[in-house]
């Protein structure tokens, strides 16, 4: 699409580097990142949202909530648009009341994986810009459970598509239809 093409032009020109630390491939100029997103809002809201989700919300979650392992595996690829992602926090029944999120991330020691579960229609994640078409990973906010104990809301990186762009088993993606 036109917006994706424009985003690639921005990435090639170094537009995403401002919001990321130098040690992760950025230049660490947060003020420039804020100014850039404000300027995009004045010229093209679709491009501003796409850039904001990719580099601000998804990239920001990895940058600020991830570990060094996440930084090494993902940040440069996020900056370069080699890895597209989305931000999965808002739920149908809870909006952005993060403490009330119903989605759970339960650690399974046998598989050494987190099992992500949205148990009710109200726990469906909404407004995941990029999920409908291109995101391969989601930064999912969920109630963390390990060893039978709750540990509050955490952000978990969840693969949602394979290398061919097909949704992975257990992932359901629908469009919210026309936006205002």
PDB file of C-alpha atoms in Angstrom:
ATOM      1  CA  UNK A   1       0.000   0.000   0.000  1.00  0.00           C
ATOM      2  CA  UNK A   2       0.978   3.630  -0.310  1.00  0.00           C
ATOM      3  CA  UNK A   3       1.417   4.054   3.451  1.00  0.00           C
ATOM      4  CA  UNK A   4       3.693   0.997   3.680  1.00  0.00           C
ATOM      5  CA  UNK A   5       5.787   2.350   0.804  1.00  0.00           C
ATOM      6  CA  UNK A   6       6.069   5.740   2.521  1.00  0.00           C
ATOM      7  CA  UNK A   7       7.054   4.050   5.776  1.00  0.00           C
ATOM      8  CA  UNK A   8       9.863   2.214   3.952  1.00  0.00           C
ATOM      9  CA  UNK A   9      11.114   5.538   2.538  1.00  0.00           C
ATOM     10  CA  UNK A  10      11.124   6.954   6.076  1.00  0.00           C
ATOM     11  CA  UNK A  11      13.015   3.936   7.429  1.00  0.00           C
ATOM     12  CA  UNK A  12      15.630   4.183   4.652  1.00  0.00           C
ATOM     13  CA  UNK A  13      16.122   7.857   5.566  1.00  0.00           C
ATOM     14  CA  UNK A  14      16.749   6.961   9.242  1.00  0.00           C
ATOM     15  CA  UNK A  15      13.434   8.292  10.536  1.00  0.00           C
ATOM     16  CA  UNK A  16      12.966   5.539  13.134  1.00  0.00           C
ATOM     17  CA  UNK A  17      16.361   5.811  14.771  1.00  0.00           C
ATOM     18  CA  UNK A  18      15.431   8.749  17.010  1.00  0.00           C
ATOM     19  CA  UNK A  19      13.279   6.723  19.394  1.00  0.00           C
ATOM     20  CA  UNK A  20      15.794   3.968  20.085  1.00  0.00           C
ATOM     21  CA  UNK A  21      18.930   3.896  22.240  1.00  0.00           C
ATOM     22  CA  UNK A  22      22.343   4.130  20.586  1.00  0.00           C
ATOM     23  CA  UNK A  23      23.358   0.729  21.903  1.00  0.00           C
ATOM     24  CA  UNK A  24      20.333  -0.798  20.125  1.00  0.00           C
ATOM     25  CA  UNK A  25      20.914   0.833  16.734  1.00  0.00           C
ATOM     26  CA  UNK A  26      19.175   4.158  17.237  1.00  0.00           C
ATOM     27  CA  UNK A  27      20.484   7.623  18.008  1.00  0.00           C
ATOM     28  CA  UNK A  28      18.556   8.193  21.240  1.00  0.00           C
ATOM     29  CA  UNK A  29      17.015  11.544  20.302  1.00  0.00           C
ATOM     30  CA  UNK A  30      13.580  11.143  21.901  1.00  0.00           C
ATOM     31  CA  UNK A  31      12.697  14.826  21.357  1.00  0.00           C
ATOM     32  CA  UNK A  32      13.247  14.391  17.625  1.00  0.00           C
ATOM     33  CA  UNK A  33      11.052  11.265  17.669  1.00  0.00           C
ATOM     34  CA  UNK A  34       8.200  13.202  19.300  1.00  0.00           C
ATOM     35  CA  UNK A  35       8.612  16.093  16.860  1.00  0.00           C
ATOM     36  CA  UNK A  36       8.658  13.705  13.888  1.00  0.00           C
ATOM     37  CA  UNK A  37       5.389  12.019  14.917  1.00  0.00           C
ATOM     38  CA  UNK A  38       3.765  15.422  15.490  1.00  0.00           C
ATOM     39  CA  UNK A  39       4.843  16.570  12.029  1.00  0.00           C
ATOM     40  CA  UNK A  40       3.478  13.381  10.489  1.00  0.00           C
ATOM     41  CA  UNK A  41       0.145  14.050  12.200  1.00  0.00           C
ATOM     42  CA  UNK A  42      -0.028  17.410  10.462  1.00  0.00           C
ATOM     43  CA  UNK A  43       0.557  15.898   7.025  1.00  0.00           C
ATOM     44  CA  UNK A  44      -0.711  12.305   6.894  1.00  0.00           C
ATOM     45  CA  UNK A  45      -2.598  10.689   9.768  1.00  0.00           C
ATOM     46  CA  UNK A  46      -2.480   7.216   8.204  1.00  0.00           C
ATOM     47  CA  UNK A  47       1.306   7.361   7.959  1.00  0.00           C
ATOM     48  CA  UNK A  48       1.532   8.796  11.472  1.00  0.00           C
ATOM     49  CA  UNK A  49      -0.500   5.893  12.890  1.00  0.00           C
ATOM     50  CA  UNK A  50       1.508   3.273  10.967  1.00  0.00           C
ATOM     51  CA  UNK A  51       4.821   4.807  12.108  1.00  0.00           C
ATOM     52  CA  UNK A  52       3.505   5.290  15.641  1.00  0.00           C
ATOM     53  CA  UNK A  53       2.422   1.665  15.977  1.00  0.00           C
ATOM     54  CA  UNK A  54       5.578   0.188  14.409  1.00  0.00           C
ATOM     55  CA  UNK A  55       8.230   2.334  16.029  1.00  0.00           C
ATOM     56  CA  UNK A  56       6.417   3.956  18.965  1.00  0.00           C
ATOM     57  CA  UNK A  57       4.097   1.361  20.444  1.00  0.00           C
ATOM     58  CA  UNK A  58       5.461  -1.992  19.232  1.00  0.00           C
ATOM     59  CA  UNK A  59       9.088  -0.883  18.982  1.00  0.00           C
ATOM     60  CA  UNK A  60       8.797   1.110  22.197  1.00  0.00           C
ATOM     61  CA  UNK A  61       7.442  -1.909  24.070  1.00  0.00           C
ATOM     62  CA  UNK A  62      10.381  -4.033  22.920  1.00  0.00           C
ATOM     63  CA  UNK A  63      12.891  -1.224  23.585  1.00  0.00           C
ATOM     64  CA  UNK A  64      11.581  -0.270  27.025  1.00  0.00           C
ATOM     65  CA  UNK A  65      10.102  -3.508  28.389  1.00  0.00           C
ATOM     66  CA  UNK A  66      12.282  -6.109  26.700  1.00  0.00           C
ATOM     67  CA  UNK A  67      15.491  -7.685  27.904  1.00  0.00           C
ATOM     68  CA  UNK A  68      18.863  -7.527  26.175  1.00  0.00           C
ATOM     69  CA  UNK A  69      17.909 -10.759  24.389  1.00  0.00           C
ATOM     70  CA  UNK A  70      14.874  -8.981  22.904  1.00  0.00           C
ATOM     71  CA  UNK A  71      16.930  -5.918  22.011  1.00  0.00           C
ATOM     72  CA  UNK A  72      19.501  -8.009  20.140  1.00  0.00           C
ATOM     73  CA  UNK A  73      16.907 -10.114  18.327  1.00  0.00           C
ATOM     74  CA  UNK A  74      14.407  -7.429  17.368  1.00  0.00           C
ATOM     75  CA  UNK A  75      15.259  -3.736  17.710  1.00  0.00           C
ATOM     76  CA  UNK A  76      17.424  -3.207  14.619  1.00  0.00           C
ATOM     77  CA  UNK A  77      14.969  -5.256  12.546  1.00  0.00           C
ATOM     78  CA  UNK A  78      12.094  -3.096  13.869  1.00  0.00           C
ATOM     79  CA  UNK A  79      13.961   0.115  13.000  1.00  0.00           C
ATOM     80  CA  UNK A  80      14.749  -1.175   9.486  1.00  0.00           C
ATOM     81  CA  UNK A  81      11.190  -2.524   8.914  1.00  0.00           C
ATOM     82  CA  UNK A  82      12.549  -6.040   8.493  1.00  0.00           C
ATOM     83  CA  UNK A  83      10.223  -7.044  11.331  1.00  0.00           C
ATOM     84  CA  UNK A  84       6.714  -5.604  11.447  1.00  0.00           C
ATOM     85  CA  UNK A  85       4.736  -5.741  14.640  1.00  0.00           C
ATOM     86  CA  UNK A  86       1.665  -4.551  16.468  1.00  0.00           C
ATOM     87  CA  UNK A  87       0.664  -3.520  19.984  1.00  0.00           C
ATOM     88  CA  UNK A  88      -1.987  -5.650  21.719  1.00  0.00           C
ATOM     89  CA  UNK A  89      -3.085  -3.980  24.929  1.00  0.00           C
ATOM     90  CA  UNK A  90      -6.639  -2.639  24.548  1.00  0.00           C
ATOM     91  CA  UNK A  91      -9.438  -5.141  25.192  1.00  0.00           C
ATOM     92  CA  UNK A  92     -13.051  -4.925  24.043  1.00  0.00           C
ATOM     93  CA  UNK A  93     -14.507  -4.912  27.548  1.00  0.00           C
ATOM     94  CA  UNK A  94     -11.757  -3.042  29.372  1.00  0.00           C
ATOM     95  CA  UNK A  95     -10.474  -0.435  26.970  1.00  0.00           C
ATOM     96  CA  UNK A  96      -7.090   0.648  28.219  1.00  0.00           C
ATOM     97  CA  UNK A  97      -7.767  -0.187  31.882  1.00  0.00           C
ATOM     98  CA  UNK A  98      -4.617  -2.283  31.971  1.00  0.00           C
ATOM     99  CA  UNK A  99      -5.086  -3.556  35.527  1.00  0.00           C
ATOM    100  CA  UNK A 100      -8.434  -5.096  34.495  1.00  0.00           C
ATOM    101  CA  UNK A 101      -7.113  -6.996  31.466  1.00  0.00           C
ATOM    102  CA  UNK A 102      -8.504 -10.531  31.242  1.00  0.00           C
ATOM    103  CA  UNK A 103      -5.930 -11.961  28.854  1.00  0.00           C
ATOM    104  CA  UNK A 104      -3.496 -14.242  30.657  1.00  0.00           C
ATOM    105  CA  UNK A 105       0.059 -15.358  29.943  1.00  0.00           C
ATOM    106  CA  UNK A 106       0.680 -18.586  31.831  1.00  0.00           C
ATOM    107  CA  UNK A 107       4.160 -20.056  31.833  1.00  0.00           C
ATOM    108  CA  UNK A 108       4.285 -23.770  30.980  1.00  0.00           C
ATOM    109  CA  UNK A 109       7.535 -25.186  32.426  1.00  0.00           C
ATOM    110  CA  UNK A 110       7.221 -28.375  30.342  1.00  0.00           C
ATOM    111  CA  UNK A 111       7.352 -26.515  27.003  1.00  0.00           C
ATOM    112  CA  UNK A 112       9.201 -23.460  28.404  1.00  0.00           C
ATOM    113  CA  UNK A 113       6.618 -21.257  26.694  1.00  0.00           C
ATOM    114  CA  UNK A 114       3.918 -18.817  27.688  1.00  0.00           C
ATOM    115  CA  UNK A 115       0.359 -19.813  26.876  1.00  0.00           C
ATOM    116  CA  UNK A 116      -1.611 -16.692  25.952  1.00  0.00           C
ATOM    117  CA  UNK A 117      -5.357 -16.937  26.537  1.00  0.00           C
ATOM    118  CA  UNK A 118      -8.155 -14.416  26.022  1.00  0.00           C
ATOM    119  CA  UNK A 119     -10.984 -16.299  27.748  1.00  0.00           C
ATOM    120  CA  UNK A 120     -14.042 -14.173  26.925  1.00  0.00           C
ATOM    121  CA  UNK A 121     -15.329 -11.972  24.089  1.00  0.00           C
ATOM    122  CA  UNK A 122     -14.577  -8.982  26.346  1.00  0.00           C
ATOM    123  CA  UNK A 123     -10.899  -9.973  26.445  1.00  0.00           C
ATOM    124  CA  UNK A 124     -10.484  -9.755  22.657  1.00  0.00           C
ATOM    125  CA  UNK A 125      -7.633  -7.398  21.769  1.00  0.00           C
ATOM    126  CA  UNK A 126      -8.756  -4.355  19.750  1.00  0.00           C
ATOM    127  CA  UNK A 127      -7.091  -1.659  17.634  1.00  0.00           C
ATOM    128  CA  UNK A 128      -3.952  -3.602  16.762  1.00  0.00           C
ATOM    129  CA  UNK A 129      -2.722  -1.421  13.909  1.00  0.00           C
ATOM    130  CA  UNK A 130      -0.816  -3.606  11.457  1.00  0.00           C
ATOM    131  CA  UNK A 131      -2.251  -6.923  12.644  1.00  0.00           C
ATOM    132  CA  UNK A 132      -4.764  -7.277   9.810  1.00  0.00           C
ATOM    133  CA  UNK A 133      -2.155  -7.295   7.070  1.00  0.00           C
ATOM    134  CA  UNK A 134       1.496  -7.292   7.959  1.00  0.00           C
ATOM    135  CA  UNK A 135       2.548  -7.766  11.590  1.00  0.00           C
ATOM    136  CA  UNK A 136       4.528 -10.900  12.365  1.00  0.00           C
ATOM    137  CA  UNK A 137       4.808 -10.287  16.107  1.00  0.00           C
ATOM    138  CA  UNK A 138       2.564  -8.697  18.698  1.00  0.00           C
ATOM    139  CA  UNK A 139       3.545  -7.040  21.960  1.00  0.00           C
ATOM    140  CA  UNK A 140       0.724  -8.568  24.041  1.00  0.00           C
ATOM    141  CA  UNK A 141      -0.191  -7.226  27.464  1.00  0.00           C
ATOM    142  CA  UNK A 142      -1.539  -9.919  29.764  1.00  0.00           C
ATOM    143  CA  UNK A 143      -1.825 -10.995  33.387  1.00  0.00           C
ATOM    144  CA  UNK A 144       1.312 -13.077  34.048  1.00  0.00           C
ATOM    145  CA  UNK A 145       0.850 -16.391  35.863  1.00  0.00           C
ATOM    146  CA  UNK A 146       3.756 -18.597  36.897  1.00  0.00           C
ATOM    147  CA  UNK A 147       3.793 -21.443  39.371  1.00  0.00           C
ATOM    148  CA  UNK A 148       0.093 -20.896  40.099  1.00  0.00           C
ATOM    149  CA  UNK A 149       0.642 -17.272  41.172  1.00  0.00           C
ATOM    150  CA  UNK A 150      -0.381 -14.020  39.503  1.00  0.00           C
ATOM    151  CA  UNK A 151       2.315 -11.406  38.918  1.00  0.00           C
ATOM    152  CA  UNK A 152       0.313  -8.540  37.414  1.00  0.00           C
ATOM    153  CA  UNK A 153       0.381  -7.257  33.862  1.00  0.00           C
ATOM    154  CA  UNK A 154       3.434  -7.988  31.725  1.00  0.00           C
ATOM    155  CA  UNK A 155       4.210  -7.606  28.034  1.00  0.00           C
ATOM    156  CA  UNK A 156       4.922 -10.798  26.103  1.00  0.00           C
ATOM    157  CA  UNK A 157       6.230 -10.986  22.523  1.00  0.00           C
ATOM    158  CA  UNK A 158       3.859 -13.275  20.623  1.00  0.00           C
ATOM    159  CA  UNK A 159       4.379 -14.559  17.068  1.00  0.00           C
ATOM    160  CA  UNK A 160       1.154 -14.150  15.066  1.00  0.00           C
ATOM    161  CA  UNK A 161       2.265 -14.990  11.479  1.00  0.00           C
ATOM    162  CA  UNK A 162       4.613 -17.419   9.795  1.00  0.00           C
ATOM    163  CA  UNK A 163       7.237 -16.453   7.217  1.00  0.00           C
ATOM    164  CA  UNK A 164       4.632 -16.714   4.438  1.00  0.00           C
ATOM    165  CA  UNK A 165       2.276 -14.266   6.181  1.00  0.00           C
ATOM    166  CA  UNK A 166      -0.272 -16.880   7.312  1.00  0.00           C
ATOM    167  CA  UNK A 167      -1.753 -16.523  10.784  1.00  0.00           C
ATOM    168  CA  UNK A 168      -0.418 -19.085  13.213  1.00  0.00           C
ATOM    169  CA  UNK A 169      -2.617 -21.711  14.902  1.00  0.00           C
ATOM    170  CA  UNK A 170      -4.662 -20.224  17.729  1.00  0.00           C
ATOM    171  CA  UNK A 171      -4.509 -16.703  16.300  1.00  0.00           C
ATOM    172  CA  UNK A 172      -7.715 -15.116  14.990  1.00  0.00           C
ATOM    173  CA  UNK A 173      -7.457 -11.815  13.135  1.00  0.00           C
ATOM    174  CA  UNK A 174     -10.479  -9.807  11.998  1.00  0.00           C
ATOM    175  CA  UNK A 175     -10.867  -6.256  10.754  1.00  0.00           C
ATOM    176  CA  UNK A 176     -12.818  -3.749  12.843  1.00  0.00           C
ATOM    177  CA  UNK A 177     -14.208  -2.411   9.542  1.00  0.00           C
ATOM    178  CA  UNK A 178     -14.272   1.229   8.580  1.00  0.00           C
ATOM    179  CA  UNK A 179     -12.739   3.701  10.989  1.00  0.00           C
ATOM    180  CA  UNK A 180     -13.933   7.262  11.641  1.00  0.00           C
TER     181      UNK A 180
END
